[in-house]
CSV table of C-alpha atoms (C1' of nucleotides) in Angstrom, one decimal:
chain,number,residue,atom,x,y,z
S,1,MET,CA,-0.3,31.6,-1.6
S,2,SER,CA,0.3,29.6,1.6
S,3,LEU,CA,3.8,28.3,1.1
S,4,PRO,CA,5.6,31.7,1.3
S,5,ASN,CA,3.7,32.5,4.5
S,6,ILE,CA,4.5,29.1,6.0
S,7,LEU,CA,8.2,29.6,5.2
S,8,LEU,CA,8.0,33.0,6.9
S,9,GLY,CA,6.6,31.3,9.9
S,10,MET,CA,9.2,28.6,10.0
S,11,LEU,CA,12.0,31.1,9.7
S,12,ALA,CA,11.8,32.2,13.3
S,13,THR,CA,15.5,31.3,13.3
S,14,PRO,CA,17.5,31.6,10.0
S,15,ALA,CA,17.7,28.5,7.9
S,16,SER,CA,18.6,27.2,4.4
S,17,GLY,CA,16.2,25.7,1.9
S,18,TYR,CA,17.6,22.3,2.8
S,19,ASP,CA,17.0,22.8,6.5
S,20,LEU,CA,13.4,23.9,5.8
S,21,LYS,CA,12.9,20.7,3.7
S,22,GLN,CA,14.1,18.6,6.7
S,23,ARG,CA,11.5,20.3,8.9
S,24,PHE,CA,8.7,19.7,6.5
S,25,GLU,CA,9.6,16.0,6.7
S,26,ASN,CA,9.7,16.0,10.5
S,27,GLN,CA,7.7,18.5,12.6
S,28,GLU,CA,5.3,19.9,10.0
S,29,ARG,CA,4.7,16.8,8.0
S,30,HIS,CA,1.1,16.3,9.3
S,31,TYR,CA,-0.2,19.6,7.9
S,32,TRP,CA,2.1,20.6,5.0
S,33,SER,CA,4.8,19.4,2.7
S,34,ALA,CA,6.9,20.9,0.0
S,35,ASN,CA,9.8,19.6,-2.0
S,36,LEU,CA,13.1,21.3,-2.8
S,37,ALA,CA,12.2,22.0,-6.4
S,38,GLN,CA,9.4,24.2,-4.9
S,39,ILE,CA,11.3,25.6,-1.9
S,40,TYR,CA,14.4,27.0,-3.7
S,41,PRO,CA,12.6,29.1,-6.3
S,42,THR,CA,10.1,30.3,-3.7
S,43,LEU,CA,12.9,31.5,-1.3
S,44,LYS,CA,14.6,33.3,-4.2
S,45,ARG,CA,11.4,35.0,-5.2
S,46,MET,CA,10.7,36.1,-1.6
S,47,GLU,CA,14.2,37.6,-1.4
S,48,ASN,CA,13.5,39.6,-4.6
S,49,ASP,CA,10.3,40.8,-3.0
S,50,GLY,CA,12.2,42.0,0.1
S,51,LEU,CA,10.6,39.5,2.5
S,52,LEU,CA,13.9,37.6,3.2
S,53,GLU,CA,17.6,38.3,3.0
S,54,SER,CA,20.3,35.6,2.6
S,55,ARG,CA,23.9,35.1,3.3
S,56,GLU,CA,26.2,32.3,2.1
S,57,GLU,CA,27.8,30.1,4.8
S,58,PRO,CA,30.4,27.4,4.3
S,59,SER,CA,29.2,23.9,4.9
S,60,ASP,CA,31.1,21.1,6.6
S,61,LYS,CA,29.9,18.8,3.8
S,62,GLY,CA,28.8,19.7,0.3
S,63,PRO,CA,28.4,23.1,-1.3
S,64,PRO,CA,28.0,26.4,0.7
S,65,ARG,CA,24.7,26.9,2.4
S,66,LYS,CA,22.4,29.8,1.6
S,67,VAL,CA,20.9,30.9,4.9
S,68,TYR,CA,17.7,33.0,4.8
S,69,ARG,CA,16.5,35.3,7.5
S,70,ARG,CA,13.2,37.2,7.7
S,71,THR,CA,13.2,41.0,7.1
S,72,ARG,CA,10.9,43.4,8.8
S,73,ALA,CA,8.7,43.4,5.7
S,74,GLY,CA,8.6,39.6,5.9
S,75,ILE,CA,7.4,39.6,9.5
S,76,ASP,CA,4.8,42.2,8.6
S,77,ALA,CA,3.5,40.0,5.7
S,78,LEU,CA,3.3,37.0,8.1
S,79,THR,CA,1.3,39.1,10.6
S,80,GLN,CA,-1.1,40.2,7.9
S,81,TRP,CA,-1.7,36.7,6.7
S,82,LEU,CA,-2.7,35.7,10.3
S,83,GLN,CA,-4.9,38.8,10.6
S,84,ARG,CA,-6.9,37.9,7.5
S,85,GLY,CA,-8.2,35.0,9.6
S,86,PRO,CA,-8.2,31.2,9.1
S,87,GLU,CA,-7.7,29.8,5.6
S,88,VAL,CA,-10.0,26.8,5.4
S,89,HIS,CA,-9.9,25.0,2.1
S,90,SER,CA,-11.7,21.8,1.2
S,91,ASP,CA,-9.6,18.7,2.0
S,92,ARG,CA,-8.4,16.5,-0.8
S,93,LEU,CA,-8.5,13.0,0.8
S,94,SER,CA,-8.2,10.6,-2.1
S,95,TRP,CA,-8.0,7.6,0.2
S,96,LEU,CA,-11.4,8.5,1.6
S,97,ALA,CA,-12.9,8.8,-1.9
S,98,GLN,CA,-11.5,5.3,-2.5
S,99,VAL,CA,-13.3,4.0,0.6
S,100,GLY,CA,-16.6,5.4,-0.9
S,101,TYR,CA,-16.2,3.1,-3.9
S,102,LEU,CA,-14.9,0.0,-2.3
S,103,ALA,CA,-18.1,-1.8,-3.3
S,104,HIS,CA,-16.3,-2.4,-6.6
S,105,LEU,CA,-13.9,-4.9,-4.9
S,106,PRO,CA,-14.6,-8.3,-3.5
S,107,ALA,CA,-15.1,-8.6,0.3
S,108,LYS,CA,-11.6,-9.8,1.0
S,109,GLN,CA,-10.0,-6.9,-0.9
S,110,GLN,CA,-12.3,-4.5,0.8
S,111,ARG,CA,-11.0,-5.7,4.2
S,112,ASP,CA,-7.4,-5.6,3.0
S,113,PHE,CA,-7.8,-2.0,1.9
S,114,MET,CA,-9.1,-1.0,5.3
S,115,VAL,CA,-6.4,-2.8,7.1
S,116,LYS,CA,-3.7,-1.1,5.0
S,117,LEU,CA,-5.3,2.3,5.8
S,118,HIS,CA,-5.4,1.4,9.5
S,119,ASP,CA,-1.8,0.4,9.6
S,120,GLU,CA,-0.7,3.5,7.6
S,121,PHE,CA,-2.4,5.8,10.1
S,122,VAL,CA,-1.1,3.9,13.1
S,123,ARG,CA,2.3,4.6,11.8
S,124,HIS,CA,1.7,8.3,11.4
S,125,ARG,CA,0.2,8.5,14.8
S,126,ARG,CA,3.2,6.7,16.3
S,127,GLU,CA,5.6,9.2,14.7
S,128,LEU,CA,3.8,12.1,16.3
S,129,GLU,CA,3.6,10.3,19.7
S,130,GLY,CA,7.4,9.9,19.4
S,131,LEU,CA,7.8,13.6,18.8
S,132,GLU,CA,5.6,14.5,21.8
S,133,ALA,CA,7.3,12.0,24.1
S,134,HIS,CA,10.7,13.4,23.2
S,135,TRP,CA,9.4,16.9,23.9
S,136,ALA,CA,7.9,15.9,27.2
S,137,ALA,CA,11.2,14.3,28.3
S,138,HIS,CA,13.4,17.2,27.3
S,139,ASP,CA,11.4,20.3,28.2
S,140,PRO,CA,10.5,20.8,31.9
S,141,ARG,CA,7.9,23.4,30.9
S,142,PHE,CA,6.0,20.8,28.9
S,143,PRO,CA,3.0,21.1,28.6
S,144,ASP,CA,1.5,23.7,30.9
S,145,ALA,CA,4.3,26.2,31.2
S,146,LEU,CA,5.2,26.4,27.5
S,147,PRO,CA,5.9,30.0,26.4
S,148,ASP,CA,4.1,31.5,23.5
S,149,PRO,CA,5.6,30.2,20.3
S,150,GLU,CA,6.0,26.7,21.6
S,151,LEU,CA,2.5,26.7,23.0
S,152,PHE,CA,1.1,27.1,19.5
S,153,ALA,CA,3.5,24.5,18.1
S,154,HIS,CA,2.1,22.1,20.7
S,155,PHE,CA,-1.5,23.0,19.6
S,156,THR,CA,-0.7,21.9,16.1
S,157,LEU,CA,1.0,18.7,17.4
S,158,ARG,CA,-2.2,17.9,19.5
S,159,LEU,CA,-4.4,18.3,16.4
S,160,GLY,CA,-2.2,15.9,14.5
S,161,LEU,CA,-2.4,13.3,17.3
S,162,THR,CA,-6.1,13.5,17.7
S,163,LYS,CA,-6.6,13.5,14.0
S,164,TYR,CA,-4.7,10.3,13.5
S,165,ALA,CA,-6.3,8.7,16.6
S,166,THR,CA,-9.7,9.5,15.2
S,167,ILE,CA,-8.9,8.0,11.8
S,168,VAL,CA,-7.5,4.8,13.4
S,169,GLU,CA,-10.6,4.3,15.5
S,170,TRP,CA,-12.8,5.0,12.5
S,171,CYS,CA,-10.9,2.3,10.5
S,172,GLU,CA,-11.5,-0.2,13.4
S,173,GLU,CA,-15.3,0.6,13.4
S,174,CYS,CA,-15.4,0.1,9.6
S,175,LEU,CA,-13.7,-3.2,9.9
S,176,GLU,CA,-16.2,-4.3,12.6
S,177,ARG,CA,-19.1,-3.3,10.4
S,178,LEU,CA,-17.6,-5.2,7.5
S,179,ASP,CA,-17.1,-8.3,9.7
S,180,ARG,CA,-20.7,-8.1,11.0
S,181,ARG,CA,-22.0,-7.8,7.4
S,182,ASP,CA,-19.9,-10.8,6.3
S,183,ALA,CA,-21.0,-12.9,9.2
S,184,LYS,CA,-24.6,-12.1,8.4
S,185,SER,CA,-24.3,-12.9,4.6
S,186,ALA,CA,-22.4,-16.2,5.4
S,187,ALA,CA,-25.3,-17.2,7.7
S,188,SER,CA,-28.0,-16.4,5.2
S,189,GLY,CA,-26.2,-17.5,2.1
E,1,MET,CA,-4.6,11.5,-11.1
E,2,SER,CA,-7.4,11.2,-8.6
E,3,LEU,CA,-10.1,13.3,-10.2
E,4,PRO,CA,-10.8,11.0,-13.1
E,5,ASN,CA,-11.0,8.0,-10.8
E,6,ILE,CA,-13.3,9.9,-8.4
E,7,LEU,CA,-15.6,10.9,-11.4
E,8,LEU,CA,-15.7,7.2,-12.4
E,9,GLY,CA,-16.7,6.3,-8.8
E,10,MET,CA,-19.5,9.0,-8.8
E,11,LEU,CA,-20.9,7.8,-12.2
E,12,ALA,CA,-22.6,4.7,-10.7
E,13,THR,CA,-25.6,6.3,-12.4
E,14,PRO,CA,-25.1,8.5,-15.6
E,15,ALA,CA,-24.8,12.2,-14.9
E,16,SER,CA,-23.7,15.4,-16.6
E,17,GLY,CA,-20.8,17.6,-15.6
E,18,TYR,CA,-23.2,20.0,-14.0
E,19,ASP,CA,-24.8,17.2,-11.9
E,20,LEU,CA,-21.4,16.0,-10.7
E,21,LYS,CA,-20.5,19.6,-9.6
E,22,GLN,CA,-23.6,19.7,-7.5
E,23,ARG,CA,-22.6,16.5,-5.9
E,24,PHE,CA,-19.2,17.8,-5.0
E,25,GLU,CA,-20.9,20.7,-3.3
E,26,ASN,CA,-23.2,18.4,-1.3
E,27,GLN,CA,-22.2,14.8,-0.5
E,28,GLU,CA,-18.6,14.8,-1.3
E,29,ARG,CA,-17.6,18.2,-0.1
E,30,HIS,CA,-15.8,17.0,3.0
E,31,TYR,CA,-13.2,15.1,1.1
E,32,TRP,CA,-12.9,16.5,-2.4
E,33,SER,CA,-13.9,19.4,-4.5
E,34,ALA,CA,-13.7,20.4,-8.2
E,35,ASN,CA,-15.0,23.2,-10.2
E,36,LEU,CA,-16.7,23.1,-13.6
E,37,ALA,CA,-13.6,24.5,-15.4
E,38,GLN,CA,-11.8,21.3,-14.3
E,39,ILE,CA,-14.7,18.9,-14.6
E,40,TYR,CA,-15.8,19.6,-18.2
E,41,PRO,CA,-12.3,19.1,-19.9
E,42,THR,CA,-11.7,16.0,-17.7
E,43,LEU,CA,-14.9,14.3,-18.8
E,44,LYS,CA,-14.1,15.1,-22.4
E,45,ARG,CA,-10.6,13.6,-22.1
E,46,MET,CA,-12.0,10.5,-20.3
E,47,GLU,CA,-14.4,10.0,-23.2
E,48,ASN,CA,-11.5,10.3,-25.7
E,49,ASP,CA,-9.7,7.7,-23.6
E,50,GLY,CA,-12.6,5.4,-23.8
E,51,LEU,CA,-13.5,5.4,-20.1
E,52,LEU,CA,-16.8,7.2,-20.6
E,53,GLU,CA,-19.4,7.6,-23.3
E,54,SER,CA,-21.9,10.5,-23.6
E,55,ARG,CA,-25.2,11.3,-25.1
E,56,GLU,CA,-27.0,14.7,-25.4
E,57,GLU,CA,-30.3,15.0,-23.6
E,58,PRO,CA,-32.7,17.9,-23.9
E,59,SER,CA,-33.0,20.0,-20.7
E,60,ASP,CA,-36.1,21.6,-19.3
E,61,LYS,CA,-34.1,24.8,-18.8
E,62,GLY,CA,-31.0,26.0,-20.5
E,63,PRO,CA,-28.8,24.2,-23.2
E,64,PRO,CA,-28.9,20.4,-23.7
E,65,ARG,CA,-27.2,18.3,-21.1
E,66,LYS,CA,-24.3,16.0,-22.0
E,67,VAL,CA,-24.9,12.9,-19.9
E,68,TYR,CA,-21.9,10.6,-19.3
E,69,ARG,CA,-21.9,6.9,-18.5
E,70,ARG,CA,-19.0,4.6,-17.6
E,71,THR,CA,-17.8,2.1,-20.1
E,72,ARG,CA,-16.5,-1.3,-19.3
E,73,ALA,CA,-13.0,0.1,-19.6
E,74,GLY,CA,-14.0,2.9,-17.1
E,75,ILE,CA,-15.1,0.4,-14.5
E,76,ASP,CA,-11.9,-1.6,-15.0
E,77,ALA,CA,-9.8,1.5,-14.5
E,78,LEU,CA,-11.8,2.3,-11.3
E,79,THR,CA,-11.2,-1.2,-10.0
E,80,GLN,CA,-7.5,-1.0,-10.7
E,81,TRP,CA,-7.2,2.3,-8.8
E,82,LEU,CA,-8.8,0.7,-5.8
E,83,GLN,CA,-6.6,-2.4,-6.1
E,84,ARG,CA,-3.4,-0.3,-6.0
E,85,GLY,CA,-4.3,0.4,-2.3
E,86,PRO,CA,-4.9,3.6,-0.4
E,87,GLU,CA,-3.5,6.8,-1.7
E,88,VAL,CA,-2.5,8.7,1.3
E,89,HIS,CA,-0.9,12.1,0.6
E,90,SER,CA,0.2,14.7,3.1
E,91,ASP,CA,-2.6,17.1,4.1
E,92,ARG,CA,-2.4,20.7,3.2
E,93,LEU,CA,-4.0,22.4,6.2
E,94,SER,CA,-3.0,26.1,5.9
E,95,TRP,CA,-5.3,27.1,8.8
E,96,LEU,CA,-3.2,24.7,11.0
E,97,ALA,CA,0.0,26.2,9.8
E,98,GLN,CA,-1.5,29.6,10.8
E,99,VAL,CA,-2.2,28.3,14.3
E,100,GLY,CA,1.4,27.4,14.7
E,101,TYR,CA,2.5,31.0,14.2
E,102,LEU,CA,-0.2,32.8,16.2
E,103,ALA,CA,2.4,34.0,18.6
E,104,HIS,CA,2.9,36.9,16.1
E,105,LEU,CA,-0.5,38.3,17.1
E,106,PRO,CA,-1.6,39.9,20.3
E,107,ALA,CA,-3.6,37.7,22.8
E,108,LYS,CA,-7.0,39.1,21.8
E,109,GLN,CA,-6.5,38.4,18.1
E,110,GLN,CA,-5.2,34.9,18.9
E,111,ARG,CA,-8.4,34.1,20.7
E,112,ASP,CA,-10.5,35.7,17.9
E,113,PHE,CA,-8.7,33.5,15.4
E,114,MET,CA,-9.4,30.3,17.3
E,115,VAL,CA,-13.1,31.3,17.8
E,116,LYS,CA,-13.5,31.8,14.0
E,117,LEU,CA,-11.9,28.4,13.4
E,118,HIS,CA,-14.2,26.8,15.9
E,119,ASP,CA,-17.3,28.4,14.4
E,120,GLU,CA,-16.3,27.5,10.9
E,121,PHE,CA,-15.9,23.8,11.8
E,122,VAL,CA,-19.1,23.7,13.8
E,123,ARG,CA,-20.8,24.9,10.7
E,124,HIS,CA,-19.2,22.1,8.6
E,125,ARG,CA,-20.1,19.5,11.2
E,126,ARG,CA,-23.7,20.7,11.3
E,127,GLU,CA,-24.1,20.3,7.5
E,128,LEU,CA,-22.9,16.7,7.7
E,129,GLU,CA,-25.2,16.1,10.7
E,130,GLY,CA,-28.0,17.3,8.6
E,131,LEU,CA,-27.1,14.9,5.8
E,132,GLU,CA,-27.0,12.0,8.2
E,133,ALA,CA,-30.3,12.9,9.9
E,134,HIS,CA,-32.0,13.1,6.5
E,135,TRP,CA,-30.6,9.8,5.5
E,136,ALA,CA,-31.7,8.2,8.8
E,137,ALA,CA,-35.2,9.6,8.4
E,138,HIS,CA,-35.7,8.5,4.8
E,139,ASP,CA,-34.0,5.1,4.6
E,140,PRO,CA,-35.3,2.3,6.8
E,141,ARG,CA,-32.1,0.3,6.2
E,142,PHE,CA,-30.1,3.0,8.0
E,143,PRO,CA,-27.5,2.3,9.4
E,144,ASP,CA,-27.1,-1.5,10.0
E,145,ALA,CA,-28.9,-2.9,6.9
E,146,LEU,CA,-27.4,-0.6,4.3
E,147,PRO,CA,-26.4,-2.6,1.2
E,148,ASP,CA,-22.9,-2.4,-0.2
E,149,PRO,CA,-22.5,0.8,-2.1
E,150,GLU,CA,-24.4,2.8,0.5
E,151,LEU,CA,-22.5,1.2,3.4
E,152,PHE,CA,-19.3,2.6,2.1
E,153,ALA,CA,-20.9,6.0,1.5
E,154,HIS,CA,-21.9,5.9,5.1
E,155,PHE,CA,-18.3,5.1,6.1
E,156,THR,CA,-17.1,8.3,4.4
E,157,LEU,CA,-19.8,10.3,6.0
E,158,ARG,CA,-18.9,9.0,9.5
E,159,LEU,CA,-15.3,10.0,9.0
E,160,GLY,CA,-16.4,13.5,8.0
E,161,LEU,CA,-18.5,13.8,11.2
E,162,THR,CA,-15.8,12.5,13.6
E,163,LYS,CA,-13.2,14.6,11.9
E,164,TYR,CA,-15.2,17.8,12.4
E,165,ALA,CA,-16.1,16.8,15.9
E,166,THR,CA,-12.5,16.2,16.7
E,167,ILE,CA,-11.4,19.6,15.3
E,168,VAL,CA,-14.2,21.4,17.2
E,169,GLU,CA,-13.2,19.8,20.5
E,170,TRP,CA,-9.5,20.6,19.8
E,171,CYS,CA,-10.4,24.3,19.2
E,172,GLU,CA,-12.2,24.3,22.6
E,173,GLU,CA,-9.2,22.8,24.4
E,174,CYS,CA,-6.9,25.4,22.8
E,175,LEU,CA,-9.2,28.2,23.9
E,176,GLU,CA,-9.2,26.9,27.4
E,177,ARG,CA,-5.4,26.7,27.4
E,178,LEU,CA,-5.2,30.3,26.1
E,179,ASP,CA,-7.6,31.5,28.8
E,180,ARG,CA,-5.6,29.7,31.6
E,181,ARG,CA,-2.4,31.3,30.2
E,182,ASP,CA,-4.0,34.8,30.2
E,183,ALA,CA,-5.4,34.4,33.7
E,184,LYS,CA,-1.9,33.5,34.9
E,185,SER,CA,-0.2,36.4,33.2
E,186,ALA,CA,-2.8,38.8,34.5
E,187,ALA,CA,-2.3,37.6,38.0
E,188,SER,CA,1.5,37.8,37.8
E,189,GLY,CA,1.8,41.0,35.6
O,1,DC,C1',35.0,2.5,-4.1
O,2,DT,C1',30.2,3.0,-3.5
O,3,DG,C1',26.2,4.8,-1.5
O,4,DA,C1',24.0,8.0,1.6
O,5,DA,C1',23.6,12.6,3.2
O,6,DC,C1',24.7,17.4,2.2
O,7,DA,C1',23.5,21.2,-0.8
O,8,DT,C1',21.7,24.0,-4.8
O,9,DG,C1',19.4,24.6,-8.7
O,10,DT,C1',16.4,24.4,-13.7
O,11,DA,C1',12.9,22.4,-17.1
O,12,DA,C1',8.8,20.1,-18.3
O,13,DT,C1',4.5,18.7,-17.0
O,14,DC,C1',0.4,18.4,-14.6
O,15,DC,C1',-3.3,19.9,-11.5
O,16,DG,C1',-6.4,23.4,-10.0
O,17,DT,C1',-8.3,28.2,-9.8
O,18,DT,C1',-9.9,32.5,-11.7
O,19,DA,C1',-11.5,34.9,-15.4
O,20,DC,C1',-13.8,35.1,-19.6
O,21,DA,C1',-17.6,33.8,-23.0
O,22,DT,C1',-22.4,32.3,-24.3
O,23,DG,C1',-27.1,31.5,-23.9
O,24,DA,C1',-32.1,29.6,-22.2
O,25,DT,C1',-35.7,29.5,-18.7
O,26,DT,C1',-38.3,30.7,-14.7
O,27,DG,C1',-39.8,33.3,-10.5
O,28,DG,C1',-40.4,37.6,-8.4
D,1,DC,C1',-37.1,43.3,-16.6
D,2,DC,C1',-33.8,41.4,-13.6
D,3,DA,C1',-31.5,37.9,-11.0
D,4,DA,C1',-31.0,33.1,-10.2
D,5,DT,C1',-30.5,28.6,-11.9
D,6,DC,C1',-29.4,25.7,-15.7
D,7,DA,C1',-25.8,24.3,-18.8
D,8,DT,C1',-21.4,24.1,-21.5
D,9,DG,C1',-17.2,25.4,-22.6
D,10,DT,C1',-12.0,28.0,-23.3
D,11,DA,C1',-7.8,30.7,-21.8
D,12,DA,C1',-4.5,32.4,-18.6
D,13,DC,C1',-2.2,31.8,-14.6
D,14,DG,C1',-0.2,29.8,-10.6
D,15,DG,C1',1.0,26.0,-7.6
D,16,DA,C1',3.1,21.3,-7.1
D,17,DT,C1',5.4,17.1,-8.8
D,18,DT,C1',8.8,14.7,-11.5
D,19,DA,C1',12.8,14.5,-13.9
D,20,DC,C1',17.2,16.4,-14.9
D,21,DA,C1',21.8,18.4,-13.7
D,22,DT,C1',25.9,19.1,-10.6
D,23,DG,C1',29.2,18.5,-7.1
D,24,DT,C1',31.3,17.4,-2.0
D,25,DT,C1',32.2,14.7,2.1
D,26,DC,C1',32.0,10.8,5.1
D,27,DA,C1',31.0,6.0,6.7
D,28,DG,C1',31.3,1.3,5.7
DNA sequence: CTGAACATGTAATCCGTTACATGATTGG
DNA sequence: CCAATCATGTAACGGATTACATGTTCAG
């Protein structure tokens, strides 16, 4: 039941399904994703439920855009979602499950796996660093004078950055431990 | 497609569906979860596919246990999963999406929300700290002389611990920023 | 003229949760 | 005797992914 609420949150300014998809791929990518085949029917259902209203707008390029806006009922539903308190579900980190079973691979492939992970998360971290740098350069209120909605958007960005930094450091520690182990086994074997 | 592979990884020693569920609720809880209604049919299907074989064993209590063991084909499938490289999907952190929209709540409720989050993750962190302390107390090889499979299990535990620690610290920073904001607005308003 | 980006949708399938269904054993 | 724990399953539903389907505009 999260996607409809997240869409309500994102619709602070009116937007089309296509716009929302773009935002999932940029700003919100580190904590949620959704594809168009899920977004379009969800928006339609929310309109039927009275949470949104839409109007068609001509597009410069391609077919007309269907632009959605929150209704009063939509804003109320969003507020109630927040008032119910934090929704913490168990994470599904299949890459971490994989790390737990790396003993099934030879030492070289174990190392390769951890290096790939490391590089992948460095890439993710860099993307968010780029977002933050851009924000810092273009908004004189950044970071201590940000008004309410942007303050919270910055909170989520900070979590993304520290999360990726933590994972990258952890990968480096794991690689060091693997190297120590292999140095030891080479000496004794 | 992750659950079958994770079950293969967990079945280093033979176990029943019920046993595996227990393990999801203890050791593996910080990176995966599955309930019995998903585990039982998955194990059955994997047996049909030749990845597992089972035998019935009498139980002290309740109906007979169906104990599964990996076949050679199962171990091969697990190895291939690992050789395909890390499976990194986008996280689904609905609590973080909620934080992004907290501007819809009054200041007091914003703070309450962050305090609840903080306390929740402190609890998660403490559970993993308990696991690690127990391990350290009962295994003389901990942490530098752990042999291969346990070494990687420790890697996953370390990630869980630093992940929760990072989130807790982030909650505290957010609370400080909220308090500074409210001190400022009280002075000017 | 071809491919990328714009723009919307449906259908089939798969994964995960909740609810339902059954029954034995042990501790309080 | 009752609740908790042990133990296995099916059915219905909802959420998410992949594949299919259509059509425009602009840059190279």
